[in-house]
Coordinates of C-alpha atoms in Angstrom, one line a residue:
X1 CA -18.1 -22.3 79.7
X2 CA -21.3 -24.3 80.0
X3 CA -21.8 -27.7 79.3
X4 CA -24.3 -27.0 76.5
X5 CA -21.4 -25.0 74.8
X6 CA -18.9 -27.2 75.1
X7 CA -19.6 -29.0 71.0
X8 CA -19.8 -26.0 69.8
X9 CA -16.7 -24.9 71.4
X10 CA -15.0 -27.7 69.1
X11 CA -16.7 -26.4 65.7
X12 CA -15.8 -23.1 66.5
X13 CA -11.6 -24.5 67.1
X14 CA -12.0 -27.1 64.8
X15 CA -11.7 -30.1 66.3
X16 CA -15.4 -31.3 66.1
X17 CA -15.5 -35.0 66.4
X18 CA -18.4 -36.7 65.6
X19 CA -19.5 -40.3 65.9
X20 CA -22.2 -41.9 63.6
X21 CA -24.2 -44.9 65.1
X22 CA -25.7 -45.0 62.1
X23 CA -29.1 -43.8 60.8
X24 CA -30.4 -47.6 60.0
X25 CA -28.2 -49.4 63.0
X26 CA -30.8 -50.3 65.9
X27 CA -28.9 -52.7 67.7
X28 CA -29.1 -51.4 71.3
X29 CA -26.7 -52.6 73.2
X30 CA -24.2 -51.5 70.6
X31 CA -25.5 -48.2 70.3
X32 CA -25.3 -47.5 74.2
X33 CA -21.8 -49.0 74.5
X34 CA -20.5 -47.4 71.7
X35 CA -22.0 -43.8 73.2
X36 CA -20.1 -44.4 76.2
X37 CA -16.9 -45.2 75.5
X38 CA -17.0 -42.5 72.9
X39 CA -18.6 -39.7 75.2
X40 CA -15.7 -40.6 77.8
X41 CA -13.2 -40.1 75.0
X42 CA -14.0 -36.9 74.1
X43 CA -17.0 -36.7 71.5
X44 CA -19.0 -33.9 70.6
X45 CA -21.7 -35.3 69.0
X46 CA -23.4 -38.9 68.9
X47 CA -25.4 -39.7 65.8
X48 CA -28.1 -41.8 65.7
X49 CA -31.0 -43.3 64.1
X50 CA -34.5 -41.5 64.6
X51 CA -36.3 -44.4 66.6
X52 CA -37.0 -43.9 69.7
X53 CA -35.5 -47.0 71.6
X54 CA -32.3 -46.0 69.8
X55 CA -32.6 -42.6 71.2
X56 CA -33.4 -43.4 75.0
X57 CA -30.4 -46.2 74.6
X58 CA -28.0 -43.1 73.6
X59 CA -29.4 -41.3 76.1
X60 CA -28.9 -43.4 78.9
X61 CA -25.4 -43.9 78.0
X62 CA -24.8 -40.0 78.1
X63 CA -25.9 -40.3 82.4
X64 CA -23.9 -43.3 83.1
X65 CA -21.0 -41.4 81.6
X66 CA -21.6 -38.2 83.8
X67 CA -21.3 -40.6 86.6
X68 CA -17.8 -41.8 85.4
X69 CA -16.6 -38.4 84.8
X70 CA -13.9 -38.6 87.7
X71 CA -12.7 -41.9 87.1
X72 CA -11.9 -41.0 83.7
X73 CA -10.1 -38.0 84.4
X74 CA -7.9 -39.9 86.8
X75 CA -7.2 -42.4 83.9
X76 CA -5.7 -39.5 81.4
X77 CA -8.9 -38.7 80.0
X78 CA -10.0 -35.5 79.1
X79 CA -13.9 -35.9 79.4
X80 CA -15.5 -33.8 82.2
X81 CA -18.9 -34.3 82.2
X82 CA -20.0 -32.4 79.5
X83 CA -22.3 -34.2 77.1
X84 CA -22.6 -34.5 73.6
X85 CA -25.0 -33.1 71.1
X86 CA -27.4 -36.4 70.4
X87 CA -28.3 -36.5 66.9
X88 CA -31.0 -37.8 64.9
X89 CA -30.8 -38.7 61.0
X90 CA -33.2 -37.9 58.4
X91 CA -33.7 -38.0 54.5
X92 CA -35.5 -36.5 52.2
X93 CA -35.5 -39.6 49.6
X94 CA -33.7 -42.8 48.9
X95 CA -30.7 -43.4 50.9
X96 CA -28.2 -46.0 51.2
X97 CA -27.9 -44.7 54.7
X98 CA -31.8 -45.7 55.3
X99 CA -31.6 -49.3 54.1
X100 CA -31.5 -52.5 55.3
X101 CA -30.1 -55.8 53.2
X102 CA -32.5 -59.2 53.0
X103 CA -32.6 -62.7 52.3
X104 CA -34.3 -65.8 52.6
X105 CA -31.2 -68.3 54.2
X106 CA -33.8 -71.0 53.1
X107 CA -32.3 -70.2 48.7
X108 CA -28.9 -70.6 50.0
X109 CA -27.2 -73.9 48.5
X110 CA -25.7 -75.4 51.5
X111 CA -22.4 -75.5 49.9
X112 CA -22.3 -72.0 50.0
X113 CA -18.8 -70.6 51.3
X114 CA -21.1 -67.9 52.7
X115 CA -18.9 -64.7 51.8
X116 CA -21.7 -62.4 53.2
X117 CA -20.9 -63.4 56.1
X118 CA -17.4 -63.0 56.2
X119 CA -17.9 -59.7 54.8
X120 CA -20.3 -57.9 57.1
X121 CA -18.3 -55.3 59.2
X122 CA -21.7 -55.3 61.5
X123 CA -21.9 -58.9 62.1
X124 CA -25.3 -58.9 61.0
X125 CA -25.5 -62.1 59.2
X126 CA -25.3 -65.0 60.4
X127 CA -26.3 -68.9 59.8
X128 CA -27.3 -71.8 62.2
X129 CA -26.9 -69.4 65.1
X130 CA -27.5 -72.2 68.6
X131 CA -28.4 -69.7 71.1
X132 CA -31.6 -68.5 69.0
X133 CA -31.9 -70.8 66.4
X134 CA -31.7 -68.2 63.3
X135 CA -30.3 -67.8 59.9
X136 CA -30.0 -64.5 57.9
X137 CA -29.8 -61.0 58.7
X138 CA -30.0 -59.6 61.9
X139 CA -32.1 -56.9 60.9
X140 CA -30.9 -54.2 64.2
X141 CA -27.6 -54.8 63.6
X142 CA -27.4 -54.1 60.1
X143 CA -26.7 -50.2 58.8
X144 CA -27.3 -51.3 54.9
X145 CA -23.5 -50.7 53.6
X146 CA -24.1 -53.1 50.9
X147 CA -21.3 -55.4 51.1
X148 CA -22.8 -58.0 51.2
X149 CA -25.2 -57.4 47.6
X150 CA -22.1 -57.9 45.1
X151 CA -20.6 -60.8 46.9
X152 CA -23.2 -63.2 46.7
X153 CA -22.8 -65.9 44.2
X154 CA -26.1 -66.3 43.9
X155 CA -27.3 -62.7 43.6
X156 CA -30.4 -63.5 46.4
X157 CA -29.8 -60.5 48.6
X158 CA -31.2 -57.2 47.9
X159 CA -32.0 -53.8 50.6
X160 CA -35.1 -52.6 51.9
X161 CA -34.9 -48.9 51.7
X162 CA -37.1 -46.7 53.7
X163 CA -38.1 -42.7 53.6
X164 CA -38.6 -40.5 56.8
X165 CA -42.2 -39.7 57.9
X166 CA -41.9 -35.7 58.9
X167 CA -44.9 -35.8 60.4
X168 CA -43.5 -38.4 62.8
X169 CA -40.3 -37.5 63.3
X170 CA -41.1 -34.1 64.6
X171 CA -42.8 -35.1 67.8
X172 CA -39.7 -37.3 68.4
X173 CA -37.5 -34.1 68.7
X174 CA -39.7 -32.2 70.7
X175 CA -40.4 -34.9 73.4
X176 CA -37.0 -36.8 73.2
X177 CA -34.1 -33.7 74.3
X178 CA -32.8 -34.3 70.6
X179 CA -29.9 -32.1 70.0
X180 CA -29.1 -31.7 67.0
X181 CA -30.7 -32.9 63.1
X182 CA -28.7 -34.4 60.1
X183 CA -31.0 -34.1 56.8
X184 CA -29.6 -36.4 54.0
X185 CA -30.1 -35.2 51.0
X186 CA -28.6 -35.7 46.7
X187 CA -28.5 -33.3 44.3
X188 CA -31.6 -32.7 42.1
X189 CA -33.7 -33.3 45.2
X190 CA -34.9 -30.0 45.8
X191 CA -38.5 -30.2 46.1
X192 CA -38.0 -32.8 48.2
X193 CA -35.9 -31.7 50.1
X194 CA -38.1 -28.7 50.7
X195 CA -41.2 -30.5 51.5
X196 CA -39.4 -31.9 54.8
X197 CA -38.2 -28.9 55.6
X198 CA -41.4 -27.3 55.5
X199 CA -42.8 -29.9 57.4
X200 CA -40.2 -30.0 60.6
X201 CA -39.0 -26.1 60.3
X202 CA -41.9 -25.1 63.4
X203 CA -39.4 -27.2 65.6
X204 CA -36.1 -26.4 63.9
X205 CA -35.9 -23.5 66.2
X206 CA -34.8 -25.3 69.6
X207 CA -31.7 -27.2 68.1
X208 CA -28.4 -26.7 68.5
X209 CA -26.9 -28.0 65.5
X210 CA -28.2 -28.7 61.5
X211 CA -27.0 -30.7 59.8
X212 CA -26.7 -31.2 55.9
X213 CA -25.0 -34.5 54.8
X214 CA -24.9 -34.8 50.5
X215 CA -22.4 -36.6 48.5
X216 CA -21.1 -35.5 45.8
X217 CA -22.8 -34.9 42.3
X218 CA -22.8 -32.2 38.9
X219 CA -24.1 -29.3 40.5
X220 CA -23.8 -29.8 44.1
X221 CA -22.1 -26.4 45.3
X222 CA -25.3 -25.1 43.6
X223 CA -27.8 -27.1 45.1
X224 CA -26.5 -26.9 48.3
X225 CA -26.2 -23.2 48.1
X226 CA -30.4 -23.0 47.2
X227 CA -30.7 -25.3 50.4
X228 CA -28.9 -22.4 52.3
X229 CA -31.6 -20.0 50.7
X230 CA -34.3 -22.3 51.2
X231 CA -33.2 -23.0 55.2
X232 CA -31.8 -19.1 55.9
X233 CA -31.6 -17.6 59.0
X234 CA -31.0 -20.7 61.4
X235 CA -30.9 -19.8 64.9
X236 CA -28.7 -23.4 65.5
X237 CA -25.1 -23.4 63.8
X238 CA -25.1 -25.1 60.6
X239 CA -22.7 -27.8 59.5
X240 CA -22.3 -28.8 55.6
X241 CA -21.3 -32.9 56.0
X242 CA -19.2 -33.4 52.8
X243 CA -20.2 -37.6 52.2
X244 CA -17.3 -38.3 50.4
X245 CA -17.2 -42.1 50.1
X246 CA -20.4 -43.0 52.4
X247 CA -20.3 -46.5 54.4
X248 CA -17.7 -47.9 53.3
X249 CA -15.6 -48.1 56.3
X250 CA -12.3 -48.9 54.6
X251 CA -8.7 -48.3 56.1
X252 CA -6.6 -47.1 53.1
X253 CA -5.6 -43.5 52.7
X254 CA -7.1 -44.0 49.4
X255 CA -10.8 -43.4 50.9
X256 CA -10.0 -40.7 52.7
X257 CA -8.4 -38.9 50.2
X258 CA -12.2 -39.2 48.2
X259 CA -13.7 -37.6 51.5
X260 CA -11.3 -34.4 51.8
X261 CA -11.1 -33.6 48.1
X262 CA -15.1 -33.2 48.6
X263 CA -14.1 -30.9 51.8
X264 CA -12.0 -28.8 49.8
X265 CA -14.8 -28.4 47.1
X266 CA -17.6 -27.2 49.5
X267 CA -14.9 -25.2 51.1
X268 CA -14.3 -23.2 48.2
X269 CA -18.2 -22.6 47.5
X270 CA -17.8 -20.2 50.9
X271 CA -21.0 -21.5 52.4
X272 CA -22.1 -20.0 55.5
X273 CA -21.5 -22.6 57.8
X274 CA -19.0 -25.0 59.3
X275 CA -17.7 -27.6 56.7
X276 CA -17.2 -31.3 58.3
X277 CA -16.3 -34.7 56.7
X278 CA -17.9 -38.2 56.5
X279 CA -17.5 -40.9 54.4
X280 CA -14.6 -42.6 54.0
X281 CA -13.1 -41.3 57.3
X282 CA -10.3 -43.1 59.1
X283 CA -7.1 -43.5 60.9
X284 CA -5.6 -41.3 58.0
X285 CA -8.1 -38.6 57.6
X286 CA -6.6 -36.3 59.9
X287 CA -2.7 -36.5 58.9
X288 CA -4.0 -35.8 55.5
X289 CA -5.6 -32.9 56.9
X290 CA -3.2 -31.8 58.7
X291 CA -0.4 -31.9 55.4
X292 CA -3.0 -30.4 53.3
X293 CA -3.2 -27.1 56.2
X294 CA -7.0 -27.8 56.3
X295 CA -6.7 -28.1 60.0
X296 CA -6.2 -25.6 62.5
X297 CA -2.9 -25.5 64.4
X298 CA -3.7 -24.1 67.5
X299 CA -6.6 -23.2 69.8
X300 CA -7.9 -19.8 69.1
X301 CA -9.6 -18.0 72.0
X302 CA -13.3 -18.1 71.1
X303 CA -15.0 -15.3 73.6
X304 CA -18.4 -15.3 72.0
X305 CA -20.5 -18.2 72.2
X306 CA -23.9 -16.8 70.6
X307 CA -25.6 -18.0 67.5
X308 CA -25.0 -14.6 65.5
X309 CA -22.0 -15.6 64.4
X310 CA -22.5 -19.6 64.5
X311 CA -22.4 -20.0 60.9
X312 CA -19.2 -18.0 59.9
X313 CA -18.8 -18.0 56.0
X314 CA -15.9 -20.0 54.5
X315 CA -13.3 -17.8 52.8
X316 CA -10.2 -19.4 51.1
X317 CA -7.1 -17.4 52.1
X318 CA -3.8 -16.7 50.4
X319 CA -0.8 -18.6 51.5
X320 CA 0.6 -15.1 53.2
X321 CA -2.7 -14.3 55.0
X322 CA -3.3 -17.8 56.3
X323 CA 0.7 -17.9 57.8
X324 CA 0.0 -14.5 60.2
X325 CA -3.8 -15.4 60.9
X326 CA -5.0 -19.1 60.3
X327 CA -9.0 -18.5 60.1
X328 CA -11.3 -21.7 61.0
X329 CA -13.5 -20.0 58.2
X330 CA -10.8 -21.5 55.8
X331 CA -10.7 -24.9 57.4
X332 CA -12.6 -28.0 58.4
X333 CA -14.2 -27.8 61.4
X334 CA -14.6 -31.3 62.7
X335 CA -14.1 -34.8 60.9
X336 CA -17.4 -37.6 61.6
X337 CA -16.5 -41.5 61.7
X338 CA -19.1 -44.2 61.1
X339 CA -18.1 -47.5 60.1
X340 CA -14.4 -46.8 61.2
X341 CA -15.2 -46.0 64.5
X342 CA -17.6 -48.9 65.4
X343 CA -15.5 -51.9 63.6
X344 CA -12.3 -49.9 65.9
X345 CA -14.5 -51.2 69.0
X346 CA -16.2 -54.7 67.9
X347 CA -13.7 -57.0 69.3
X348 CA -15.1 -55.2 72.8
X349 CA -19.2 -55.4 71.8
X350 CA -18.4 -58.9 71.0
X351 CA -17.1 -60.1 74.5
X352 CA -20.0 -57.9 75.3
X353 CA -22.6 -60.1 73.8
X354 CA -20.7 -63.5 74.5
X355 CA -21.0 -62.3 78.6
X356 CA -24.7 -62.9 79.4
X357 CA -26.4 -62.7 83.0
X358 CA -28.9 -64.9 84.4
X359 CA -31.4 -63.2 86.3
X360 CA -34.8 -65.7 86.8
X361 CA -34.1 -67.5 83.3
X362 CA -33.8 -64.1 81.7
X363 CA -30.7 -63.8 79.8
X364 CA -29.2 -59.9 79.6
X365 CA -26.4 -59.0 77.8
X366 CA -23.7 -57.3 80.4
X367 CA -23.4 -53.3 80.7
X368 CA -20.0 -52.0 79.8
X369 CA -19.8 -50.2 82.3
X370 CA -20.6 -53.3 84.3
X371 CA -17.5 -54.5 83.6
X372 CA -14.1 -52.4 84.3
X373 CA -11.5 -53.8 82.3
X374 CA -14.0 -54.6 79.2
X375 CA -15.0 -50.1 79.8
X376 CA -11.9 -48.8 79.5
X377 CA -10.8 -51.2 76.9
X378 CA -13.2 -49.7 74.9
X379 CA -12.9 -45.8 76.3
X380 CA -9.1 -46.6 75.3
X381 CA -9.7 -47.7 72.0
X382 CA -12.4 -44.5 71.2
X383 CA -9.8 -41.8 72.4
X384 CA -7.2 -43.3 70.1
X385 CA -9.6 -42.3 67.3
X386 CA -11.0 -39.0 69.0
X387 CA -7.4 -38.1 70.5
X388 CA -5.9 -37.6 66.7
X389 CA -7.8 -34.5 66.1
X390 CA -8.1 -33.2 69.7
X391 CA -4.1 -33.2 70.3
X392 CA -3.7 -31.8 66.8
X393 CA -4.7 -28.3 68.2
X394 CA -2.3 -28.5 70.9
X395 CA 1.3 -29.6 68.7

């Protein structure tokens, strides 16, 4: 099997694992480190924001990893070299995942206990910081989960919400060896919808992987079947991302329970396509899946690797035909983690950023892979997350 297979390999068993930078988060350093330790874990596919420093940070990550292929097979690690899909994020209209959250620090009383601060998973406010003498939000480092806009006592923060550029964005995944696309879209957003397809469809043809990410809405299993109609035939496979609770990062089974009840509902509309969840995605997502039998079992031998059949069509199965044959057409295909997986690794991108390098009065922020015991921290830490639905297919 070929490297470029080797995601696709994981839709097609089921044990896709996917991790979201986030489509606003353009903190660099961050981005790269958290592409490498989850690459050497085992990821399939790294998503990330459509800039193009974001991009080449990912992407650099992805050859540093190839370099530490061997060592991290000697340390238990089942990454062989084979990289990722790198995907870029797009929308079709407002998004909370396009945002960004602002203030002026200069409004806030000074006996403020400053709960925005406490609150932000990203770290991306801060006050009176020494080393650059700044107060607010650090704009890269913030992904726009909105924490922070109910908390405030004094109701002075609000988001900055942008809309992709087609006309730009295409360029970028011609001239950047973009993988893969995610299109966020809602319901009722047809027309827009449409009008970026139209607009990026000449390049559609050279990726591996689409992408649609929607959250749930009246009507959805009927507007994401006229997308289907509206995007039919795809030469790439095509994965429906079922946005169950989007952002919001939180650890209770509660949350994930919101993301796999939206699974099962776009399971059951039997769209051509592999079915994946995000939002609300965390260390209980795939036990749940696992009791609920929406998880395959055990590794099915996949002999054809063409596009033909990349898009197989869902089809819920009776409890006598799923015992003697256990499609993946009835079952999801791969889980995605956002906020979960990057809060999982922040105590390491912290000592990250606290370990600076002089180099003639230039201060740089240390490489992870510059240093060992901080790496594999961090490679330890991502495969704990990535490991829970890889072994699944082997118990």
């Amino acid at each position: 099997m070929t490297d470029l297979f080797a995601p696709l390999q994981s839709l097609k068993q089921g044990d896709w694992f996917k991790l979201i930078c986030g489509a606003s988060f353009q903190h660099l350093s961050a981005v790269r480190s958290l592409t490498l330790a989850y690459t050497l874990a085992g990821a399939d596919c790294i998503d990330v924001a459509a800039d193009p420093a974001v991009i080449a940070a990912a992407q650099a990550a992805l050859l540093v990893a190839r370099t530490l292929a061997r060592d991290a097979q000697k340390r238990g690690f089942d990454y062989k070299g084979n990289s990722p899909f790198l995907m870029v994020s797009l929308n079709d209209g407002e998004d909370p995942h396009f945002r960004k959250a602002e203030f002026n620090p200069t409004e806030c009383p000074t006996d403020c206990p400053r709960p925005c601060e406490r609150i932000c998973p990203a770290q991306a406010i801060i006050f009176n910081n020494k080393k650059e003498d700044f107060s607010g939000v650090v704009s890269e480092k913030c992904y726009g989960c909105g924490r922070c806009l109910p908390i405030c006592p004094y109701g002075i923060i609000y988001t900055s919400s942008y809309v992709t550029t087609p006309g730009a964005i295409a360029p970028l995944i011609m001239s950047t060896g973009v993988d893969a696309l995610e299109i966020h879209t809602q319901v009722g957003r047809l027309a827009e919808f449409q009008r970026l397809w139209q607009a990026i469809s000449p390049w559609t043809d050279q990726l591996k992987v689409l992408a649609i990410s929607c959250p749930d809405g009246d009507g959805m299993t009927d507007y994401l079947k006229a997308i289907y109609d509206l995007i039919a035939p795809l030469k790439s496979a095509l994965i429906w991302q079922t946005d169950g609770r989007p952002m919001s990062g939180d650890i209770g089974d509660g949350t994930t329970i919101a993301a796999v009840k939206l699974g099962q509902k776009v399971l059951a509309a039997k769209l051509p396509g592999y079915v994946q969840l995000a939002g609300g995605t965390n260390s209980y997502t795939v036990a749940k899946l696992r009791a609920m039998g929406l998880l395959n079992d055990f590794r099915l031998p996949i002999l054809d690797l063409g596009l033909e059949d990349a898009n197989p069509q869902s089809e819920i199965q009776n409890r006598s035909t799923e015992r003697s044959c256990q499609s993946p057409k009835s079952k999801i295909a791969g889980i995605a983690y956002g906020s979960y997986a990057r809060v999982l690794l922040s105590p390491i991108l912290e000592q990250l950023e606290n370990k600076e390098v002089s180099n003639t009065n230039i201060k740089a922020t240390v490489r992870l892979e510059e240093d060992d015991g901080l790496l594999w921290q961090a490679v330890e830490l991502a495969y704990s997350l990535v490991s829970q639905i890889k072994s699944q297919q082997e118990r």
